[in-house]
Short mmCIF file of C-alpha atoms in Angstrom, two decimals:
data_model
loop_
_atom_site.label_atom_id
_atom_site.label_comp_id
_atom_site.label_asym_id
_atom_site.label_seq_id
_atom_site.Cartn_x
_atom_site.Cartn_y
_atom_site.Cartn_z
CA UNK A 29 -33.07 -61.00 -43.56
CA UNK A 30 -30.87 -60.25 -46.87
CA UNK A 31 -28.83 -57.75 -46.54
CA UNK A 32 -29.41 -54.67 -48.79
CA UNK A 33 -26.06 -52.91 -49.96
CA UNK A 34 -26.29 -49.25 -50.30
CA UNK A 35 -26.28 -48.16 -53.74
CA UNK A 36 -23.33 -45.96 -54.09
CA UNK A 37 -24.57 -41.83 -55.16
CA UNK A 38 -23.04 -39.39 -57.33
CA UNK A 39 -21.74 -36.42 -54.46
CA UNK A 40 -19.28 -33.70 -54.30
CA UNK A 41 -15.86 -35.58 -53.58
CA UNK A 42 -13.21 -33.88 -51.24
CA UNK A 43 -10.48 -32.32 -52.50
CA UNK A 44 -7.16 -34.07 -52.37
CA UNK A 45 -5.18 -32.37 -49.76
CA UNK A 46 -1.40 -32.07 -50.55
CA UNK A 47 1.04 -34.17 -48.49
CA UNK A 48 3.11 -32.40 -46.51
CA UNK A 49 6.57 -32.05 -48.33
CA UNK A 50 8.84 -34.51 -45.95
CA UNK A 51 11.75 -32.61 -44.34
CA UNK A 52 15.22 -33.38 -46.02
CA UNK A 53 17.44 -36.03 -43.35
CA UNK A 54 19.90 -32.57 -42.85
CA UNK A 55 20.50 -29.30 -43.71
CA UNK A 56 23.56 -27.16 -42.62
CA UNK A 57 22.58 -23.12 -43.54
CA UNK A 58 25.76 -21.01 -44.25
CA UNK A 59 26.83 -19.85 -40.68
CA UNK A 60 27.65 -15.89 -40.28
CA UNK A 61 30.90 -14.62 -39.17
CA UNK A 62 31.10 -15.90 -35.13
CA UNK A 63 31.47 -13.12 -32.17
CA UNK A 64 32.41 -13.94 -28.89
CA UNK A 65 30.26 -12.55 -26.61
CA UNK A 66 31.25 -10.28 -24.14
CA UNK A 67 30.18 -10.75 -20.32
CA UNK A 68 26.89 -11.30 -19.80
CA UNK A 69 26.03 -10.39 -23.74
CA UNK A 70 25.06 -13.80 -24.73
CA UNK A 71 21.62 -12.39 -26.16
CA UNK A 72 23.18 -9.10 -27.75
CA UNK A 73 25.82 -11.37 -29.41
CA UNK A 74 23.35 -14.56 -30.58
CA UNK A 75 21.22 -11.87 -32.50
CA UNK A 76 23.66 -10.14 -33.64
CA UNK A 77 25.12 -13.15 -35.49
CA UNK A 78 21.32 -13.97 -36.47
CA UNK A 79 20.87 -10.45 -38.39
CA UNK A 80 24.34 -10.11 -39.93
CA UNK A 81 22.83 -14.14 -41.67
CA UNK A 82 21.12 -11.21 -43.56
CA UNK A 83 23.41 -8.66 -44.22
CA UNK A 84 23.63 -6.53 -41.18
CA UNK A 85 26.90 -5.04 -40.71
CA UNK A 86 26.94 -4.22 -36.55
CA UNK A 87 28.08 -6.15 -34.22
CA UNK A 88 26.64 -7.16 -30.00
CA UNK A 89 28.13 -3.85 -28.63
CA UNK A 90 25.63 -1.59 -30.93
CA UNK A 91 22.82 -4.09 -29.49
CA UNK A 92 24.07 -4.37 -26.18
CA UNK A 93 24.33 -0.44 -25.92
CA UNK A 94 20.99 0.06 -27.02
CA UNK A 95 19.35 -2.46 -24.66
CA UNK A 96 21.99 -2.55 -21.67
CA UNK A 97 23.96 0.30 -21.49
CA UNK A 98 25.63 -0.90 -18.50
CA UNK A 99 27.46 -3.23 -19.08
CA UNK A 100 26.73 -5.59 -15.33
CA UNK A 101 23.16 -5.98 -16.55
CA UNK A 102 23.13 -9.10 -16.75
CA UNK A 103 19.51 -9.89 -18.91
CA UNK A 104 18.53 -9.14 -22.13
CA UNK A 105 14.87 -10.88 -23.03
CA UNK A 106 12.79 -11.79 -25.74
CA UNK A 107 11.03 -9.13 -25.69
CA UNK A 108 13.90 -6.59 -25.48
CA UNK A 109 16.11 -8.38 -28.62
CA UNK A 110 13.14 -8.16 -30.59
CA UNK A 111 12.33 -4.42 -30.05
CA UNK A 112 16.05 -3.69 -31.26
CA UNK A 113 15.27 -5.94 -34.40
CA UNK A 114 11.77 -4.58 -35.51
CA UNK A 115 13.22 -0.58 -34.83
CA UNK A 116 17.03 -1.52 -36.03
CA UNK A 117 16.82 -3.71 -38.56
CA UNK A 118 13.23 -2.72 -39.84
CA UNK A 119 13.77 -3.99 -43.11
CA UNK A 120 13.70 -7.38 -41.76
CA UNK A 121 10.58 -9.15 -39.83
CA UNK A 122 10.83 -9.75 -36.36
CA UNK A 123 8.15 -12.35 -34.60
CA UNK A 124 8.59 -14.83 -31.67
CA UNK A 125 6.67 -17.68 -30.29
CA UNK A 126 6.71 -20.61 -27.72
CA UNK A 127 6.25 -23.79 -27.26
CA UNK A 128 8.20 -24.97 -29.67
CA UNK A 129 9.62 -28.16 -30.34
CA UNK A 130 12.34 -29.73 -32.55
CA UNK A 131 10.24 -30.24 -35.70
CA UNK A 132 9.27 -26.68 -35.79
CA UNK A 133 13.02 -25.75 -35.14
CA UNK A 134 13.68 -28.28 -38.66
CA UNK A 135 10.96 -26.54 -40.48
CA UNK A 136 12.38 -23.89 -39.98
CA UNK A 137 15.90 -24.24 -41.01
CA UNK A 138 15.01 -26.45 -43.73
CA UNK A 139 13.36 -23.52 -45.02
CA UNK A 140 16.28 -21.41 -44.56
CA UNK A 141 15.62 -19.83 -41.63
CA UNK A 142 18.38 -19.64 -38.67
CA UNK A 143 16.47 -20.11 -35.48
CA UNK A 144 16.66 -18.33 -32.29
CA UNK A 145 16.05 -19.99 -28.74
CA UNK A 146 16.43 -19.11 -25.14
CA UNK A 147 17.93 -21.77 -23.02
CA UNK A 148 19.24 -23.40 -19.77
CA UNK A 149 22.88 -24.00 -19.11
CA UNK A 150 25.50 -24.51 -16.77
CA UNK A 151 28.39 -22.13 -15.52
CA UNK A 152 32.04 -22.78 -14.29
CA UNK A 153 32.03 -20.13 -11.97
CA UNK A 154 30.83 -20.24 -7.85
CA UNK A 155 29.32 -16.87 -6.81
CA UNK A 156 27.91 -17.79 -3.80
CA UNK A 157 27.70 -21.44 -1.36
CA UNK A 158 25.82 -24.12 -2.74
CA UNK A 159 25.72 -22.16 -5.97
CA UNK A 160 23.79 -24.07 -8.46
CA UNK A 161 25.49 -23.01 -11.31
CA UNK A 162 22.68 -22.64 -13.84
CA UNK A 163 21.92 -19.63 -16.01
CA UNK A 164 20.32 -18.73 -19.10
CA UNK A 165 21.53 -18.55 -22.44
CA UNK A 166 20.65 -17.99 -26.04
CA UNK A 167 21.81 -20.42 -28.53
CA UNK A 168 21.34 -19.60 -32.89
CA UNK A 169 20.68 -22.69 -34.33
CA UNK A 170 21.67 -22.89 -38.15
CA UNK A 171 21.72 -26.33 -38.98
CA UNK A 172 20.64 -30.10 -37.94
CA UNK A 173 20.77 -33.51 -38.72
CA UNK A 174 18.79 -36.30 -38.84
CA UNK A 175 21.57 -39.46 -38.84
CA UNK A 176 23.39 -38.23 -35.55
CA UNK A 177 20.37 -36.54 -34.45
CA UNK A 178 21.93 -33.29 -33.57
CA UNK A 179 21.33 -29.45 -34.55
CA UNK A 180 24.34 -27.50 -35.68
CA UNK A 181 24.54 -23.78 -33.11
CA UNK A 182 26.51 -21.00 -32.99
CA UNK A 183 27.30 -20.58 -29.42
CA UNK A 184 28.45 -16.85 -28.54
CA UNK A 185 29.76 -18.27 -25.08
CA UNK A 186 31.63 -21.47 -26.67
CA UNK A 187 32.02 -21.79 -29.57
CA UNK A 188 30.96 -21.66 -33.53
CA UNK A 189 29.16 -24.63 -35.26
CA UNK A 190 28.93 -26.26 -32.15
CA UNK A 191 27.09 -30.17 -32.36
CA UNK A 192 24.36 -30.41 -29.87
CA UNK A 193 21.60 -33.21 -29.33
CA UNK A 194 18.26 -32.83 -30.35
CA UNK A 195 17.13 -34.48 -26.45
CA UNK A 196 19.81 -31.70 -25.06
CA UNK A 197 18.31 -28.74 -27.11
CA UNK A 198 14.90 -29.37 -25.53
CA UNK A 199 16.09 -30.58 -22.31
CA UNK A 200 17.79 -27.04 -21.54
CA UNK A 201 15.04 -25.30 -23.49
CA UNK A 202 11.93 -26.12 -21.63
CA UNK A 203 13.20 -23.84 -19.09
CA UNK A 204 11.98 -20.97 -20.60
CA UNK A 205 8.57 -22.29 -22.40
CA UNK A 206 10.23 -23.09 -25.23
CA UNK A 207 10.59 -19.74 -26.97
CA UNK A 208 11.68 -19.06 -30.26
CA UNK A 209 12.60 -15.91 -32.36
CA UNK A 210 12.22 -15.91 -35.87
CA UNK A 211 14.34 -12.94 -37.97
CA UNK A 212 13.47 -12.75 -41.67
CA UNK A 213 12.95 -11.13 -44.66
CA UNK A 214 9.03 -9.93 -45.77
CA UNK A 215 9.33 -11.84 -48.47
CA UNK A 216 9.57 -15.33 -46.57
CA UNK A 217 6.79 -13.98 -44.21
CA UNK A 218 4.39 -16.76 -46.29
CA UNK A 219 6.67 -19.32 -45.44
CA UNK A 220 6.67 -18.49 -41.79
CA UNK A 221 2.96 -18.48 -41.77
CA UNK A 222 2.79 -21.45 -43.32
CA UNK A 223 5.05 -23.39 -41.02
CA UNK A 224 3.64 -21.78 -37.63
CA UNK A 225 -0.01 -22.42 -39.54
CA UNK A 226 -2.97 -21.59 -36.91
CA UNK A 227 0.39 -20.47 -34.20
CA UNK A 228 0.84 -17.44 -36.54
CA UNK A 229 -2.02 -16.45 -34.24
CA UNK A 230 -0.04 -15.01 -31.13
CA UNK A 231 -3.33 -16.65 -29.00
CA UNK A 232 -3.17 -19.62 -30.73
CA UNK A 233 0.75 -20.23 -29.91
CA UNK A 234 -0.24 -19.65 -26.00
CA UNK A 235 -3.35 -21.73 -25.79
CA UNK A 236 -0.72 -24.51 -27.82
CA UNK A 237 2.32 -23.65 -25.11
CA UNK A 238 -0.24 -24.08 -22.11
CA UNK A 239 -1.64 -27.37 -23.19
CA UNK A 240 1.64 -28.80 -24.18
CA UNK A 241 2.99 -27.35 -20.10
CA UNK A 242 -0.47 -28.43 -18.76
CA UNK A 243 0.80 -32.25 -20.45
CA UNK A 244 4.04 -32.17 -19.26
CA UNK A 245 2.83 -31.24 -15.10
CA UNK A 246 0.54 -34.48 -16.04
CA UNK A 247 3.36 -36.79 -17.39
CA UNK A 248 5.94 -35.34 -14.90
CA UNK A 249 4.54 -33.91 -11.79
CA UNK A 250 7.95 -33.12 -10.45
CA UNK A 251 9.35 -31.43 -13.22
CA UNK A 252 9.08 -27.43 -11.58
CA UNK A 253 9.79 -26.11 -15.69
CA UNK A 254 6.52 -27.57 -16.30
CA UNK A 255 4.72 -25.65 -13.71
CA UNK A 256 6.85 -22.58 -14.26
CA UNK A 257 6.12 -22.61 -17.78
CA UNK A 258 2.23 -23.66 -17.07
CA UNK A 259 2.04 -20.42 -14.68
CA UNK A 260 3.67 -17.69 -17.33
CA UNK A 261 1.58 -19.38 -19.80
CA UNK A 262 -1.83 -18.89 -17.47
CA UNK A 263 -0.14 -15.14 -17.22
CA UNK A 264 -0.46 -14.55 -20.34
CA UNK A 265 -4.03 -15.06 -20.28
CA UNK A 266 -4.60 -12.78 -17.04
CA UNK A 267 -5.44 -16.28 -14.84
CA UNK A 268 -3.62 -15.07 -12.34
CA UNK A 269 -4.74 -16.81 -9.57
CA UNK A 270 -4.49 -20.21 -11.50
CA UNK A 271 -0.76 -18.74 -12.18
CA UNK A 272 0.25 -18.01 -8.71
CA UNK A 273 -0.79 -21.39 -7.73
CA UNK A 274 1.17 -23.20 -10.90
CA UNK A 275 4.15 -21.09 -9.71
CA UNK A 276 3.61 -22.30 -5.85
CA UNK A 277 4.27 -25.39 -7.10
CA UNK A 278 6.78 -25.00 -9.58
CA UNK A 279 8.61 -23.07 -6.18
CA UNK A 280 8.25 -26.52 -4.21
CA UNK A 281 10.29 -28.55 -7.02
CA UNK A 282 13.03 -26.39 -6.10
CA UNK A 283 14.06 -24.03 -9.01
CA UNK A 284 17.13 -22.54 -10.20
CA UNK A 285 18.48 -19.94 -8.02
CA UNK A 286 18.63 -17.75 -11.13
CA UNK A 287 15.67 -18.29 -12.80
CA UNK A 288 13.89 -14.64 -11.61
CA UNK A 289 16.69 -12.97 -13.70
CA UNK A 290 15.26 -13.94 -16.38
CA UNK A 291 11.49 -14.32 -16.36
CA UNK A 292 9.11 -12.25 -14.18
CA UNK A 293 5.82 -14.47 -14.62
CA UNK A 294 5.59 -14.90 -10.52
CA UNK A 295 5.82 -11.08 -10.19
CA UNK A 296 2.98 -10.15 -12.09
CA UNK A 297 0.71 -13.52 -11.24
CA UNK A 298 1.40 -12.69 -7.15
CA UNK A 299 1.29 -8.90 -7.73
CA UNK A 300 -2.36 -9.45 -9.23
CA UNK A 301 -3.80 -11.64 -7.44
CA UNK A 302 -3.19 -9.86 -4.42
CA UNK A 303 -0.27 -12.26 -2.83
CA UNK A 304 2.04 -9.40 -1.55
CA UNK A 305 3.63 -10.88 1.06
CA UNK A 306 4.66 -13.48 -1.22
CA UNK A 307 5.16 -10.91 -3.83
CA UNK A 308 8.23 -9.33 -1.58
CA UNK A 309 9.83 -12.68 -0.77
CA UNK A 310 10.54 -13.30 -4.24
CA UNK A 311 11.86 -9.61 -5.44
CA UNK A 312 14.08 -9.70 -2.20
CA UNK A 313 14.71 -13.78 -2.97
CA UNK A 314 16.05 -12.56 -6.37
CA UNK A 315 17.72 -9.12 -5.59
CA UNK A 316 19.77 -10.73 -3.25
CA UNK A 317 20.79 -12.96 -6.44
CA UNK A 318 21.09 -10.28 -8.74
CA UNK A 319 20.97 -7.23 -7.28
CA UNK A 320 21.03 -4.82 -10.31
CA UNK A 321 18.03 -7.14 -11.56
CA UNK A 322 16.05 -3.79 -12.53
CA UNK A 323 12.72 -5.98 -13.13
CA UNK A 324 12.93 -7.18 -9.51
CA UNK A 325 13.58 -3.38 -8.27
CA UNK A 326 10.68 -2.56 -9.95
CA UNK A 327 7.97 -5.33 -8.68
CA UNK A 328 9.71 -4.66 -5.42
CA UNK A 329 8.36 -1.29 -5.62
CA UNK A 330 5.57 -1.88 -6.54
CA UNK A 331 4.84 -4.30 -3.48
CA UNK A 332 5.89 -1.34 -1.53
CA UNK A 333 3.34 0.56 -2.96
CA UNK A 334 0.47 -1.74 -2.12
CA UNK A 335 2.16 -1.65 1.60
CA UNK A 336 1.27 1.61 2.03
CA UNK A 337 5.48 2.42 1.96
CA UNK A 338 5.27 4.95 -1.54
CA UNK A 339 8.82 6.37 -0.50
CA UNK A 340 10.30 2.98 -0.12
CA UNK A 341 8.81 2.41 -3.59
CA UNK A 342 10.31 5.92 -5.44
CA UNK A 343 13.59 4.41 -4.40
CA UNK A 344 12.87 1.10 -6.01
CA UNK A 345 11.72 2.79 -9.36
CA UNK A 346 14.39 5.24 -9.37
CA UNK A 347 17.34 2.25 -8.84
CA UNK A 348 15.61 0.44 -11.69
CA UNK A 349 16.11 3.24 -13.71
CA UNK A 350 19.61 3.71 -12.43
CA UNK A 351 20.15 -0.06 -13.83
CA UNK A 352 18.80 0.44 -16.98
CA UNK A 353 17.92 4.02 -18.20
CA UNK A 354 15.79 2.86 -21.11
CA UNK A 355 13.40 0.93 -18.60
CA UNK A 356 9.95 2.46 -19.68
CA UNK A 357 8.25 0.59 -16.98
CA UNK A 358 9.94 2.18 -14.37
CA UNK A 359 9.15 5.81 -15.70
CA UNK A 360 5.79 4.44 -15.80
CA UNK A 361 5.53 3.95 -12.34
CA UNK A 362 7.66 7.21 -11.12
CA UNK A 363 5.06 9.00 -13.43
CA UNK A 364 1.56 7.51 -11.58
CA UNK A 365 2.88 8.16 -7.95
CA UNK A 366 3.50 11.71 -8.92
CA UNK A 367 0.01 11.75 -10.79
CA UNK A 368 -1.34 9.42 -7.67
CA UNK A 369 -0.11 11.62 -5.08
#
C-alpha cells in the first residue's frame, strides 16, 4: 500500500527555551583578608573570612565566643555557623544545602558567590595508637579553574589562596554529604534560586542528596561515606529504621575514628528506632574520642533515660551544658525530666 504522509497542521509551537549561559573556563573572586585559625576554630575562622567578602568587620573569636565559648570544643556545625550568620549578620542571607557537586560550587562562584563546604582532612598530630589521623574541616572556596582543573580556597588551617583539585575537593567532601553554605546579599537571593532551581526547596535538596548517596552505595558498595551519608539523608526524612541499617553498614566499612564529632545522624536514627544498646556503644565509642563532645553527652543521656537510669542521665545533660552553655538541647532535656518526674 502507498504510503500516506501526514499533512503537517497549524498548532501552538513551544516556546524556545533559553540555553543555559556556559560557565566562563575560570574565575578568581577577590579573596578577603586571611585569619589563621585558632585551635580547633577552623569553622569560626572559614566564615568569618566568608562574611568580612561582604563587609563584616569581626573576626573568628566574636564567632567562636558566641558558638564555643570554651575554647577545647572542638565542633562547630552547619547548623551552628549559620545561626550566628542569620542573627549576626542579618543583613546578609544565610541558606545551606547538600549534595553538592563541583558544577554547583562553579555556578556559584561564577556568579560571585564565595562558597562554603565542610570537609575531610588529615592531621599531623597522634592522640592516641593507631590514630587515624582524619578530622573535619571547613574550606571557603573563592575561585576555580577550568585549564588546571583546580578551585582556588582559603584555608584557615594552611594557608590563603591555596590550589586544590577539583577530584580532591569532592574526594574529602563526600564525607559529610556534600554540604554547602551559601552567605549573600538579598539582592542576589534570585540568583541563588536560580542556580539551586527546584533544590531551593530544602525537600527537594534531600530527596536529590539521597538519590545521588543511594547511587554512590550502588556504584561503590564499600565506600562507608556513601552509607553514612545515605543514613543522615534517610534521617532527615524520619526513616529511621532504613537509617540505622544504612549506618550498620556504613559502621562495617570501618569509619573514621572521628567522624561522631561531627555528625550525630546514628544518634538520632538508633535512638528512634529503638536500638539502645547500640545507641550507648556509639556515645561511649565517641566520648572516649572526644570526651567534651557535648552532642554525645547528650544522646548518652538520653539512652540512659530509656534505661530506666534518669540520674545517670541529669549528669549527662548537665556535662553537656558544662561543655557548651548555649546548648538548647540539653536545657531541653534537663527541663522534661523535671516536668517528667
Amino acid at each position: 500500500p502507498a504510503t500516506i504522509a501526514a499533512t503537517p497542521t497549524e498548532g501552538p509551537t513551544a516556546t524556545p527555551q533559553p540555553s543555559p549561559t556556559p560557565l566562563p573556563e575560570s574565575k578568581q573572586l577577590s579573596a578577603p583578608e586571611w585569619e589563621k585559625q585558632d585551635i580547633n576554630n577552623c569553622g569560626p575562622a572559614s566564615l568569618a573570612m566568608y562574611l568580612r567578602y561582604y563587609g563584616w568587620e569581626g573576626d573568628q573569636f566574636d564567632i567562636a565566643n558566641f558558638l564555643k565559648p570554651k575554647r577545647e570544643d572542638r565542633n562547630v556545625n552547619v547548623e551552628e555557623l549559620t545561626f550566628y550568620a542569620r542573627t549576626r549578620a542579618g543583613w546578609l542571607k544565610t541558606e545551606f544545602r547538600v549534595g553538592g557537586d563541583i558544577e554547583i560550587l562553579k555556578k556559584f562562584v561564577a556568579a560571585g558567590i564565595p562558597v562554603m563546604i565542610e570537609e575531610g582532612t588529615y592531621l599531623d598530630s597522634t592522640y592516641w595508637p593507631d590514630d587515624d589521623h582524619w578530622a573535619g574541616h571547613y574550606l571557603l572556596i573563592t575561585g576555580y579553574d577550568d585549564s588546571t582543573q583546580t578551585f582556588t580556597a582559603q584555608d584557615s588551617f594552611r594557608s590563603p589562596d591555596m590550589s586544590v583539585p577539583y577530584a580532591e575537593v569532592d574526594e574529602n567532601w563526600q564525607a559529610y554529604n556534600r554540604v554547602y553554605i551559601l552567605v549573600y546579599p538579598p539582592d542576589q537571593e534570585q540568583t541563588i534560586k536560580n542556580i539551586l532551581g527546584e533544590q531551593w526547596d530544602i525537600d527537594s535538596n534531600r530527596q536529590h542528596a539521597l538519590e545521588v548517596a543511594k547511587a554512590e552505595t550502588v556504584k561503590d558498595p564499600e565506600n562507608a561515606f556513601a552509607w553514612f551519608n545515605l543514613g543522615s539523608n534517610l534521617v532527615y526524612f524520619e526513616r529511621y529504621q532504613e537509617a540505622a541499617r544504612a549506618y550498620d553498614l556504613a559502621r562495617n566499612l570501618d569509619l573514621p575514628h572521628r567522624m561522631l564529632r561531627y555528625q550525630f545522624g546514628p544518634f538520632f536514627a538508633y535512638f528512634f528506632s529503638g536500638r539502645n544498646e547500640d545507641l550507648i556503644v556509639l556515645t561511649e565509642y565517641a566520648l572516649q574520642r572526644t570526651p567534651n563532645a557535648e552532642e554525645a553527652l547528650l544522646w548518652h543521656g538520653w539512652a540512659m533515660y530509656r534505661e530506666g537510669k534518669i540520674g545517670q542521665a541529669i549528669a549527662d545533660f548537665y556535662q553537656a551544658l558544662e561543655e557548651n552553655p548555649n546548648y538548647e538541647d540539653a536545657r531541653y532535656a534537663l527541663d522534661f525530666i523535671n516536668e517528667n518526674q
